[in-house]
mmCIF file of C-alpha atoms in Angstrom:
data_model
loop_
_atom_site.group_PDB
_atom_site.id
_atom_site.type_symbol
_atom_site.label_atom_id
_atom_site.label_comp_id
_atom_site.label_asym_id
_atom_site.label_seq_id
_atom_site.Cartn_x
_atom_site.Cartn_y
_atom_site.Cartn_z
ATOM 1 C CA UNK A 1 -171.648 20.269 22.293
ATOM 2 C CA UNK A 2 -175.128 19.163 21.193
ATOM 3 C CA UNK A 3 -177.711 20.506 23.640
ATOM 4 C CA UNK A 4 -181.385 19.629 23.968
ATOM 5 C CA UNK A 5 -183.473 22.390 25.554
ATOM 6 C CA UNK A 6 -186.481 21.297 27.588
ATOM 7 C CA UNK A 7 -188.578 24.388 28.194
ATOM 8 C CA UNK A 8 -188.407 27.278 25.767
ATOM 9 C CA UNK A 9 -189.710 30.210 27.725
ATOM 10 C CA UNK A 10 -187.692 33.295 28.594
ATOM 11 C CA UNK A 11 -185.108 31.259 30.484
ATOM 12 C CA UNK A 12 -184.803 28.690 27.690
ATOM 13 C CA UNK A 13 -184.276 31.424 25.127
ATOM 14 C CA UNK A 14 -181.586 33.062 27.268
ATOM 15 C CA UNK A 15 -179.828 29.702 27.681
ATOM 16 C CA UNK A 16 -179.995 29.179 23.920
ATOM 17 C CA UNK A 17 -178.380 32.560 23.249
ATOM 18 C CA UNK A 18 -175.506 31.942 25.661
ATOM 19 C CA UNK A 19 -174.975 28.360 24.471
ATOM 20 C CA UNK A 20 -174.727 29.482 20.842
ATOM 21 C CA UNK A 21 -172.328 32.277 21.799
ATOM 22 C CA UNK A 22 -170.118 29.654 23.485
ATOM 23 C CA UNK A 23 -169.990 27.544 20.312
ATOM 24 C CA UNK A 24 -172.590 24.898 21.108
ATOM 25 C CA UNK A 25 -175.479 23.701 18.937
ATOM 26 C CA UNK A 26 -179.132 23.302 19.897
ATOM 27 C CA UNK A 27 -180.529 20.002 18.578
ATOM 28 C CA UNK A 28 -184.037 20.491 19.928
ATOM 29 C CA UNK A 29 -186.244 23.067 21.632
ATOM 30 C CA UNK A 30 -189.020 21.231 23.429
ATOM 31 C CA UNK A 31 -191.995 22.987 24.944
ATOM 32 C CA UNK A 32 -195.558 22.088 25.874
ATOM 33 C CA UNK A 33 -196.712 22.164 22.240
ATOM 34 C CA UNK A 34 -194.076 19.868 20.724
ATOM 35 C CA UNK A 35 -193.018 17.401 23.411
ATOM 36 C CA UNK A 36 -193.495 14.494 20.956
ATOM 37 C CA UNK A 37 -190.539 15.834 18.943
ATOM 38 C CA UNK A 38 -188.228 14.272 21.541
ATOM 39 C CA UNK A 39 -189.230 10.833 20.287
ATOM 40 C CA UNK A 40 -187.513 11.551 16.966
ATOM 41 C CA UNK A 41 -184.147 12.125 18.650
ATOM 42 C CA UNK A 42 -181.728 9.216 18.863
ATOM 43 C CA UNK A 43 -179.552 8.717 21.961
ATOM 44 C CA UNK A 44 -176.449 9.845 20.027
ATOM 45 C CA UNK A 45 -178.108 13.083 18.901
ATOM 46 C CA UNK A 46 -177.914 14.680 22.355
ATOM 47 C CA UNK A 47 -174.837 15.189 24.523
ATOM 48 C CA UNK A 48 -176.671 16.932 27.351
ATOM 49 C CA UNK A 49 -180.193 18.168 28.099
ATOM 50 C CA UNK A 50 -180.890 21.433 29.909
ATOM 51 C CA UNK A 51 -184.290 21.335 31.576
ATOM 52 C CA UNK A 52 -186.050 24.562 32.596
ATOM 53 C CA UNK A 53 -189.665 23.644 31.942
ATOM 54 C CA UNK A 54 -192.572 23.730 34.409
ATOM 55 C CA UNK A 55 -193.162 21.949 37.745
ATOM 56 C CA UNK A 56 -195.790 19.615 36.274
ATOM 57 C CA UNK A 57 -193.500 18.599 33.371
ATOM 58 C CA UNK A 58 -190.101 18.351 35.043
ATOM 59 C CA UNK A 59 -190.356 14.835 36.480
ATOM 60 C CA UNK A 60 -191.420 13.253 33.175
ATOM 61 C CA UNK A 61 -188.861 15.259 31.202
ATOM 62 C CA UNK A 62 -185.964 14.249 33.442
ATOM 63 C CA UNK A 63 -187.098 10.621 33.584
ATOM 64 C CA UNK A 64 -187.289 10.469 29.789
ATOM 65 C CA UNK A 65 -183.773 11.867 29.390
ATOM 66 C CA UNK A 66 -182.183 9.576 31.958
ATOM 67 C CA UNK A 67 -183.753 6.530 30.318
ATOM 68 C CA UNK A 68 -182.376 7.727 26.957
ATOM 69 C CA UNK A 69 -178.914 7.982 28.486
ATOM 70 C CA UNK A 70 -178.768 11.787 28.246
ATOM 71 C CA UNK A 71 -177.103 13.733 31.067
ATOM 72 C CA UNK A 72 -179.579 16.259 32.481
ATOM 73 C CA UNK A 73 -179.042 19.713 33.944
ATOM 74 C CA UNK A 74 -182.263 20.842 35.640
ATOM 75 C CA UNK A 75 -183.248 24.148 37.196
ATOM 76 C CA UNK A 76 -187.021 23.721 37.400
ATOM 77 C CA UNK A 77 -188.443 24.212 40.894
ATOM 78 C CA UNK A 78 -191.749 23.147 42.427
ATOM 79 C CA UNK A 79 -191.410 19.398 41.718
ATOM 80 C CA UNK A 80 -188.887 18.347 44.356
ATOM 81 C CA UNK A 81 -191.175 15.930 46.178
ATOM 82 C CA UNK A 82 -190.058 13.531 43.405
ATOM 83 C CA UNK A 83 -186.365 14.360 43.619
ATOM 84 C CA UNK A 84 -185.418 11.172 45.494
ATOM 85 C CA UNK A 85 -187.090 9.099 42.762
ATOM 86 C CA UNK A 86 -185.090 10.895 40.080
ATOM 87 C CA UNK A 87 -181.828 10.430 41.980
ATOM 88 C CA UNK A 88 -182.572 6.721 42.411
ATOM 89 C CA UNK A 89 -183.318 6.374 38.687
ATOM 90 C CA UNK A 90 -180.097 8.216 37.855
ATOM 91 C CA UNK A 91 -178.094 5.667 39.847
ATOM 92 C CA UNK A 92 -180.010 2.749 38.308
ATOM 93 C CA UNK A 93 -179.351 4.044 34.790
ATOM 94 C CA UNK A 94 -175.707 4.884 35.575
ATOM 95 C CA UNK A 95 -176.615 8.345 34.367
ATOM 96 C CA UNK A 96 -175.778 11.925 35.269
ATOM 97 C CA UNK A 97 -178.155 14.418 36.871
ATOM 98 C CA UNK A 98 -177.247 17.961 37.903
ATOM 99 C CA UNK A 99 -179.754 19.999 39.903
ATOM 100 C CA UNK A 100 -179.633 23.468 41.388
ATOM 101 C CA UNK A 101 -182.426 25.704 42.614
ATOM 102 C CA UNK A 102 -180.346 28.591 41.281
ATOM 103 C CA UNK A 103 -177.437 28.478 38.811
ATOM 104 C CA UNK A 104 -176.062 31.943 39.502
ATOM 105 C CA UNK A 105 -172.520 31.779 40.855
ATOM 106 C CA UNK A 106 -173.284 34.802 43.018
ATOM 107 C CA UNK A 107 -176.340 33.120 44.514
ATOM 108 C CA UNK A 108 -174.368 30.003 45.356
ATOM 109 C CA UNK A 109 -171.785 32.106 47.182
ATOM 110 C CA UNK A 110 -174.761 33.789 48.892
ATOM 111 C CA UNK A 111 -175.954 30.345 50.006
ATOM 112 C CA UNK A 112 -172.649 29.842 51.807
ATOM 113 C CA UNK A 113 -172.789 33.290 53.405
ATOM 114 C CA UNK A 114 -176.373 32.643 54.512
ATOM 115 C CA UNK A 115 -175.447 29.437 56.316
ATOM 116 C CA UNK A 116 -172.432 31.018 58.008
ATOM 117 C CA UNK A 117 -174.522 33.964 59.203
ATOM 118 C CA UNK A 118 -177.248 31.667 60.563
ATOM 119 C CA UNK A 119 -174.625 29.737 62.489
ATOM 120 C CA UNK A 120 -173.338 32.974 64.015
ATOM 121 C CA UNK A 121 -176.838 34.237 64.882
ATOM 122 C CA UNK A 122 -177.983 31.059 66.622
ATOM 123 C CA UNK A 123 -178.822 31.606 70.277
ATOM 124 C CA UNK A 124 -178.588 35.399 70.301
ATOM 125 C CA UNK A 125 -182.300 36.193 70.530
ATOM 126 C CA UNK A 126 -183.005 37.400 66.994
ATOM 127 C CA UNK A 127 -186.207 36.721 65.027
ATOM 128 C CA UNK A 128 -185.576 35.423 61.531
ATOM 129 C CA UNK A 129 -187.592 36.129 58.381
ATOM 130 C CA UNK A 130 -187.152 36.127 54.623
ATOM 131 C CA UNK A 131 -188.632 37.978 51.656
ATOM 132 C CA UNK A 132 -188.338 36.807 48.059
ATOM 133 C CA UNK A 133 -189.504 38.834 45.049
ATOM 134 C CA UNK A 134 -189.908 37.505 41.505
ATOM 135 C CA UNK A 135 -191.668 38.319 38.250
ATOM 136 C CA UNK A 136 -195.403 37.751 37.899
ATOM 137 C CA UNK A 137 -194.865 34.747 35.585
ATOM 138 C CA UNK A 138 -193.204 32.596 38.256
ATOM 139 C CA UNK A 139 -195.519 29.702 39.083
ATOM 140 C CA UNK A 140 -194.204 28.450 42.429
ATOM 141 C CA UNK A 141 -193.948 30.176 45.802
ATOM 142 C CA UNK A 142 -191.710 30.355 47.644
ATOM 143 C CA UNK A 143 -188.917 30.175 45.094
ATOM 144 C CA UNK A 144 -186.547 27.240 45.037
ATOM 145 C CA UNK A 145 -183.763 29.626 46.007
ATOM 146 C CA UNK A 146 -185.762 30.768 49.044
ATOM 147 C CA UNK A 147 -186.316 27.153 50.081
ATOM 148 C CA UNK A 148 -182.584 26.418 49.823
ATOM 149 C CA UNK A 149 -181.828 29.485 51.961
ATOM 150 C CA UNK A 150 -184.544 28.526 54.456
ATOM 151 C CA UNK A 151 -183.313 24.956 54.821
ATOM 152 C CA UNK A 152 -179.835 26.206 55.729
ATOM 153 C CA UNK A 153 -181.253 28.646 58.289
ATOM 154 C CA UNK A 154 -183.449 26.025 59.925
ATOM 155 C CA UNK A 155 -180.496 23.634 60.025
ATOM 156 C CA UNK A 156 -178.446 26.150 61.978
ATOM 157 C CA UNK A 157 -181.026 27.878 64.244
ATOM 158 C CA UNK A 158 -181.974 25.636 67.151
ATOM 159 C CA UNK A 159 -185.438 27.063 67.857
ATOM 160 C CA UNK A 160 -186.742 26.720 64.292
ATOM 161 C CA UNK A 161 -188.756 23.642 63.319
ATOM 162 C CA UNK A 162 -188.958 24.578 59.654
ATOM 163 C CA UNK A 163 -190.280 27.273 57.341
ATOM 164 C CA UNK A 164 -193.754 28.379 56.251
ATOM 165 C CA UNK A 165 -195.199 30.970 53.940
ATOM 166 C CA UNK A 166 -196.204 34.185 55.703
ATOM 167 C CA UNK A 167 -198.435 35.098 57.378
ATOM 168 C CA UNK A 168 -197.862 32.270 59.841
ATOM 169 C CA UNK A 169 -199.038 32.784 63.398
ATOM 170 C CA UNK A 170 -197.555 29.610 64.843
ATOM 171 C CA UNK A 171 -194.156 30.136 66.439
ATOM 172 C CA UNK A 172 -191.040 28.137 65.706
ATOM 173 C CA UNK A 173 -191.083 28.632 61.930
ATOM 174 C CA UNK A 174 -189.108 30.855 59.598
ATOM 175 C CA UNK A 175 -191.632 33.002 57.756
ATOM 176 C CA UNK A 176 -191.109 33.537 54.032
ATOM 177 C CA UNK A 177 -192.941 36.379 52.318
ATOM 178 C CA UNK A 178 -193.305 35.795 48.563
ATOM 179 C CA UNK A 179 -194.045 38.731 46.262
ATOM 180 C CA UNK A 180 -194.690 38.685 42.518
ATOM 181 C CA UNK A 181 -193.985 42.005 40.829
ATOM 182 C CA UNK A 182 -193.426 43.060 37.217
ATOM 183 C CA UNK A 183 -190.429 41.397 35.562
ATOM 184 C CA UNK A 184 -188.161 41.120 38.631
ATOM 185 C CA UNK A 185 -185.526 38.399 37.908
ATOM 186 C CA UNK A 186 -185.105 37.563 41.582
ATOM 187 C CA UNK A 187 -184.422 39.224 44.925
ATOM 188 C CA UNK A 188 -183.891 37.405 48.229
ATOM 189 C CA UNK A 189 -183.576 39.147 51.588
ATOM 190 C CA UNK A 190 -182.737 37.356 54.838
ATOM 191 C CA UNK A 191 -183.474 39.372 57.958
ATOM 192 C CA UNK A 192 -182.597 39.037 61.648
ATOM 193 C CA UNK A 193 -184.379 41.412 64.017
ATOM 194 C CA UNK A 194 -184.158 42.202 67.712
ATOM 195 C CA UNK A 195 -185.394 45.078 69.861
ATOM 196 C CA UNK A 196 -182.128 46.936 69.338
ATOM 197 C CA UNK A 197 -181.081 46.267 65.738
ATOM 198 C CA UNK A 198 -181.660 44.543 62.419
ATOM 199 C CA UNK A 199 -179.173 42.561 60.349
ATOM 200 C CA UNK A 200 -179.909 41.823 56.687
ATOM 201 C CA UNK A 201 -178.187 40.125 53.795
ATOM 202 C CA UNK A 202 -179.645 40.227 50.288
ATOM 203 C CA UNK A 203 -179.009 39.118 46.743
ATOM 204 C CA UNK A 204 -180.539 40.935 43.768
ATOM 205 C CA UNK A 205 -180.302 39.536 40.248
ATOM 206 C CA UNK A 206 -180.190 42.136 37.477
ATOM 207 C CA UNK A 207 -181.129 39.763 34.655
ATOM 208 C CA UNK A 208 -181.579 36.082 33.800
ATOM 209 C CA UNK A 209 -178.141 35.979 32.173
ATOM 210 C CA UNK A 210 -176.330 34.906 35.343
ATOM 211 C CA UNK A 211 -178.682 31.961 35.846
ATOM 212 C CA UNK A 212 -178.444 30.931 32.205
ATOM 213 C CA UNK A 213 -174.652 31.127 32.088
ATOM 214 C CA UNK A 214 -174.394 28.924 35.173
ATOM 215 C CA UNK A 215 -176.689 26.360 33.577
ATOM 216 C CA UNK A 216 -174.620 26.262 30.368
ATOM 217 C CA UNK A 217 -171.345 25.978 32.321
ATOM 218 C CA UNK A 218 -172.895 23.107 34.301
ATOM 219 C CA UNK A 219 -173.933 21.435 31.042
ATOM 220 C CA UNK A 220 -170.375 21.748 29.753
ATOM 221 C CA UNK A 221 -169.064 20.121 32.943
ATOM 222 C CA UNK A 222 -171.531 17.211 33.245
ATOM 223 C CA UNK A 223 -170.964 14.897 30.209
ATOM 224 C CA UNK A 224 -168.619 12.032 30.991
ATOM 225 C CA UNK A 225 -169.573 11.969 34.662
ATOM 226 C CA UNK A 226 -171.943 9.615 36.452
ATOM 227 C CA UNK A 227 -174.010 10.404 39.521
ATOM 228 C CA UNK A 228 -175.996 13.184 41.122
ATOM 229 C CA UNK A 229 -174.380 16.619 41.268
ATOM 230 C CA UNK A 230 -174.991 20.210 42.277
ATOM 231 C CA UNK A 231 -173.318 23.594 42.245
ATOM 232 C CA UNK A 232 -171.046 22.743 45.174
ATOM 233 C CA UNK A 233 -169.484 20.038 42.996
ATOM 234 C CA UNK A 234 -168.977 22.433 40.108
ATOM 235 C CA UNK A 235 -167.691 25.384 42.138
ATOM 236 C CA UNK A 236 -165.896 23.276 44.775
ATOM 237 C CA UNK A 237 -167.279 25.410 47.603
#
């Protein structure tokens, strides 16, 4: 499969390594310094684009690919205020767009566990909070994974109006504490506390490899399909 990489930082390089190991070819590696190189690629040169760039570049990158007729797998976070526009364009172009805030299979199972736990905890008098820890190079806070977790919790807990970054003094919001430390790939902790006990679930990534593998598997799955997809479609969970 001929893959175009959009974003060639640490994640892009890990995706490249896994894609090559799985027998694919990389037809372009686009970063901030060579974005014009995309213009030299013909529609038939690319079977799928994998986009892990930066929040300020993601919208234009995805738009460009969809208009070229290239299926896009995106994992960039921090740009999702434009997501509805991208999904509308995907439908208009009869294209294919796959988005996940986190491509790790383990994280996506964790998403399901998180929602089920929130449903069980609703109405039992516990205070909810979340902590997410990532490497110092991560540009957005909270992480896209934390937002996905938070949205499920606020869906299921009746007395929550939404989420906010800690410290937040106003009640009715799930507080998310974001920490940036060293080269941490990603840790997410969901906590329920009462006067008598604490319940926690957590997911700790040991490397970027799990995220990258999920992105490549998604890219293998997407060509030939039309529409907007996510990890639930791929994993059937």
